[in-house]
Each structure stands twice: as structure tokens, then as C-alpha cells.
Coordinates of C-alpha atoms in Angstrom, one line a residue:
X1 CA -124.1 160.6 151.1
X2 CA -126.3 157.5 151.7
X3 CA -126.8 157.1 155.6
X4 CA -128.5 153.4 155.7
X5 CA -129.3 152.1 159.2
X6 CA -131.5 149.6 159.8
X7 CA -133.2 148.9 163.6
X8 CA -134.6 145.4 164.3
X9 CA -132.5 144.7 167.4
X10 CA -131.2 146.4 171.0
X11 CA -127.8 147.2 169.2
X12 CA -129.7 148.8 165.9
X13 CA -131.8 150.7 167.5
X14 CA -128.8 152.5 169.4
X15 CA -127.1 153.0 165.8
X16 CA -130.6 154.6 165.0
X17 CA -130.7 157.1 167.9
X18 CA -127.1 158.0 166.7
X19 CA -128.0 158.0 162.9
X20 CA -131.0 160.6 163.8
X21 CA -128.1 162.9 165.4
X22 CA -126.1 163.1 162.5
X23 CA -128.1 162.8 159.3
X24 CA -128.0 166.3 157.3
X25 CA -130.3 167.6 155.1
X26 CA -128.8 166.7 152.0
X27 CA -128.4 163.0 152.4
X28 CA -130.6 160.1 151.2
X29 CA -131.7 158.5 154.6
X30 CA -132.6 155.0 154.8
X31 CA -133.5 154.7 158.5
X32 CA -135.5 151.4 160.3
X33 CA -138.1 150.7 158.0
X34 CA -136.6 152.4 155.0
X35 CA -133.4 150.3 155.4
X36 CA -134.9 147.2 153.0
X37 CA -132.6 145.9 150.7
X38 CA -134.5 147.2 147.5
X39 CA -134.2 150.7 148.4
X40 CA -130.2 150.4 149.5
X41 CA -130.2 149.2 145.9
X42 CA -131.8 151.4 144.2
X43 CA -130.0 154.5 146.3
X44 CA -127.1 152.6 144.9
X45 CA -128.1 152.9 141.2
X46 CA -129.5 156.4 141.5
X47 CA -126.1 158.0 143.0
X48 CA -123.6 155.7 141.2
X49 CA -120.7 158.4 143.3
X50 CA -122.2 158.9 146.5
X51 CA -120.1 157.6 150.0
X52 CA -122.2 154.7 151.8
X53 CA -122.4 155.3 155.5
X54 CA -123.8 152.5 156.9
X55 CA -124.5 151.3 160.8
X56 CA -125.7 147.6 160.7
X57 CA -125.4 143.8 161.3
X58 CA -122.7 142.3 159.0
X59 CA -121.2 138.9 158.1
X60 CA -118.0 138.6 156.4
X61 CA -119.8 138.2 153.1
X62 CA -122.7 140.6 153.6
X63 CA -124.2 143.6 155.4
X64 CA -127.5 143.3 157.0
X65 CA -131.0 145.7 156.2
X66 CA -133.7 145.8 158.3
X67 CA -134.8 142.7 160.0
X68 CA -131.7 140.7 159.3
X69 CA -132.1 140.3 155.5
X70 CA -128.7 141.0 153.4
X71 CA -129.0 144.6 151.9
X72 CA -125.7 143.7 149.8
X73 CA -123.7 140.8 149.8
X74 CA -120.6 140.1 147.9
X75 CA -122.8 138.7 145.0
X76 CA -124.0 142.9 144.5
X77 CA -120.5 143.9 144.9
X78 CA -120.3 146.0 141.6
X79 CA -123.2 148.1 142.7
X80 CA -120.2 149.9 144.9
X81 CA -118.5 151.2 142.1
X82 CA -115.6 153.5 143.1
X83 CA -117.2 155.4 146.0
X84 CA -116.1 155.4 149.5
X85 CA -117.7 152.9 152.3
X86 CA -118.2 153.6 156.2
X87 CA -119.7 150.2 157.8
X88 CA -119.9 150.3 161.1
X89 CA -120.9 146.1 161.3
X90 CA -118.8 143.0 162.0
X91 CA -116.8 141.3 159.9
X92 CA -118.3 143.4 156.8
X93 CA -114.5 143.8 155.5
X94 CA -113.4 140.3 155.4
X95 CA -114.6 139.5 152.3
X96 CA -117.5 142.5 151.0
X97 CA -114.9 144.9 152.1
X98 CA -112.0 142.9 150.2
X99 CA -114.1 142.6 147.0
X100 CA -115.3 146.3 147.1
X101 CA -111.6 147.1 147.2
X102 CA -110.8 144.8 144.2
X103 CA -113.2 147.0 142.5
X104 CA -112.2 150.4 143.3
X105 CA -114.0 151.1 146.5
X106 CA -112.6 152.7 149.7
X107 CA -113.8 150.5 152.0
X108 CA -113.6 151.3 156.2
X109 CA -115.1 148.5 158.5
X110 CA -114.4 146.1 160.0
X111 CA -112.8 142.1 159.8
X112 CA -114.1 141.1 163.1
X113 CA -116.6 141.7 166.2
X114 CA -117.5 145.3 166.9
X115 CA -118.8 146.2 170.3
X116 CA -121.8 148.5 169.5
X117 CA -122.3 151.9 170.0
X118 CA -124.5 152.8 173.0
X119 CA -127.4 155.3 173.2
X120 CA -127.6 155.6 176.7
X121 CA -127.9 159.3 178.2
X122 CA -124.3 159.2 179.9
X123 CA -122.4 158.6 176.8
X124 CA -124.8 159.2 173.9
X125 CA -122.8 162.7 173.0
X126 CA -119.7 161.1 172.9
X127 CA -120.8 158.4 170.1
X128 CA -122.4 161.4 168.2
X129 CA -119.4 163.5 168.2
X130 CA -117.1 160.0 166.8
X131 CA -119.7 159.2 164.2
X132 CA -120.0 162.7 162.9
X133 CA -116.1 162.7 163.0
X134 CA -116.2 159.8 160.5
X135 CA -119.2 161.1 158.9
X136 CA -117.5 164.4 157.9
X137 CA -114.0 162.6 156.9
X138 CA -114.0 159.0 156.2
X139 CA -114.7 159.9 152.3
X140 CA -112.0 162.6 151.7

């Protein structure tokens, strides 16, 4: 699996804390500075079968790498191939998530606003234990 989570802002830095909690050994990590378009790509090339998980900014046409910067819009869309697609960012399925479909993908995100997950001490198990839900299931 490819966990790619970028941190540039209050909201992706809490997707970071919960990204830390759940990545496993065997995955390629893309975390806060590693989350630069060029390297989503080339994870892309390298493991042409491997499910995206992915915790970001999005637009309906795009999903966001670190510091705002599209990491894949619908213009990279065949990069996807026929894997399987977590994105936890708004809008991401409107139109990438559409296209990714036409394609083969199985995309899960979302067509609108997402409220974010939160980090803070109180609740920070809960998010862990729903993202490592969807971690462990969302490709079967």
C-alpha cells in the first residue's frame, strides 16, 4: 500500500499524527515532506497494483501534496490503473474519483466538504481505530 499524507496546514498535520499511528512496515510512506508530487508519481509507476491511501487537501479535479501543490490531478489519471483508492480529502470524487472509475479504479472519497480528522488527546484513538478500519478493508 501507498500511505501519502502530506502536512502543510492545522488540518494535515492531524491527518499526519493519525498517518504515523497506522502506517505498517511494509508500506511505501510518503509522509510531510515526502508527500511531493514527484515521488506520489513515481510510487505510482513503481507499484502499478498497489491501493493508494491517501489523507490530504482535494479539489474536485485534484488531490493536494505537500504545500498545496496537485500530487495528481485528473490530467495523471491513468497513473491509477486498476488499483483501489482511499482519499480522505474534499471533493476528490467529483471528478478524479469519476475518471479513476472510468478507468478501472475503485475509488472511496469524497464529492464534497469533509470535516477533518482531529488529533487531539480526547479523541485521537477513536480516529486511529476508523482509519485503521478503512486501512485494513477499503481495498478488499
Amino acid at each position: 500500500m501507498i500511505l501519502f499524507v502530506p502536512a502543510y496546514d492545522g488540518a494535515t498535520h492531524s491527518n499526519l499524527t493519525i498517518a504515523k499511528m497506522i502506517r505498517l512496515p511494509n508500506m511505501i510512506t510518503l509522509l510531510a515532506q515526502e508527500a511531493i508530487p514527484e515521488k506520489f508519481v513515481s510510487a505510482l509507476q513503481e507499484q502499478t497494483d498497489w491501493p493508494v491511501f491517501a489523507m490530504s487537501h482535494g479539489t474536485p479535479d485534484s488531490l493536494k501534496a505537500q504545500h498545496g501543490q496537485p500530487a495528481l490531478s485528473t490530467k495523471q489519471v491513468g497513473l491509477l490503473g486498476q488499483r483501489a483508492c482511499y482519499v480522505f480529502a474534499c471533493h476528490t470524487a467529483t471528478q478524479l474519483g469519476q475518471q479513476a472509475a472510468k478507468i478501472g479504479s475503485s475509488w472511496w472519497g469524497y464529492v464534497g466538504k469533509v470535516s477533518c480528522a482531529i488529533d487531539s488527546p480526547l479523541v485521537l484513538s477513536l480516529f486511529v481505530e476508523i482509519f485503521m478500519f478503512l486501512r485494513d478493508r477499503f481495498h478488499l
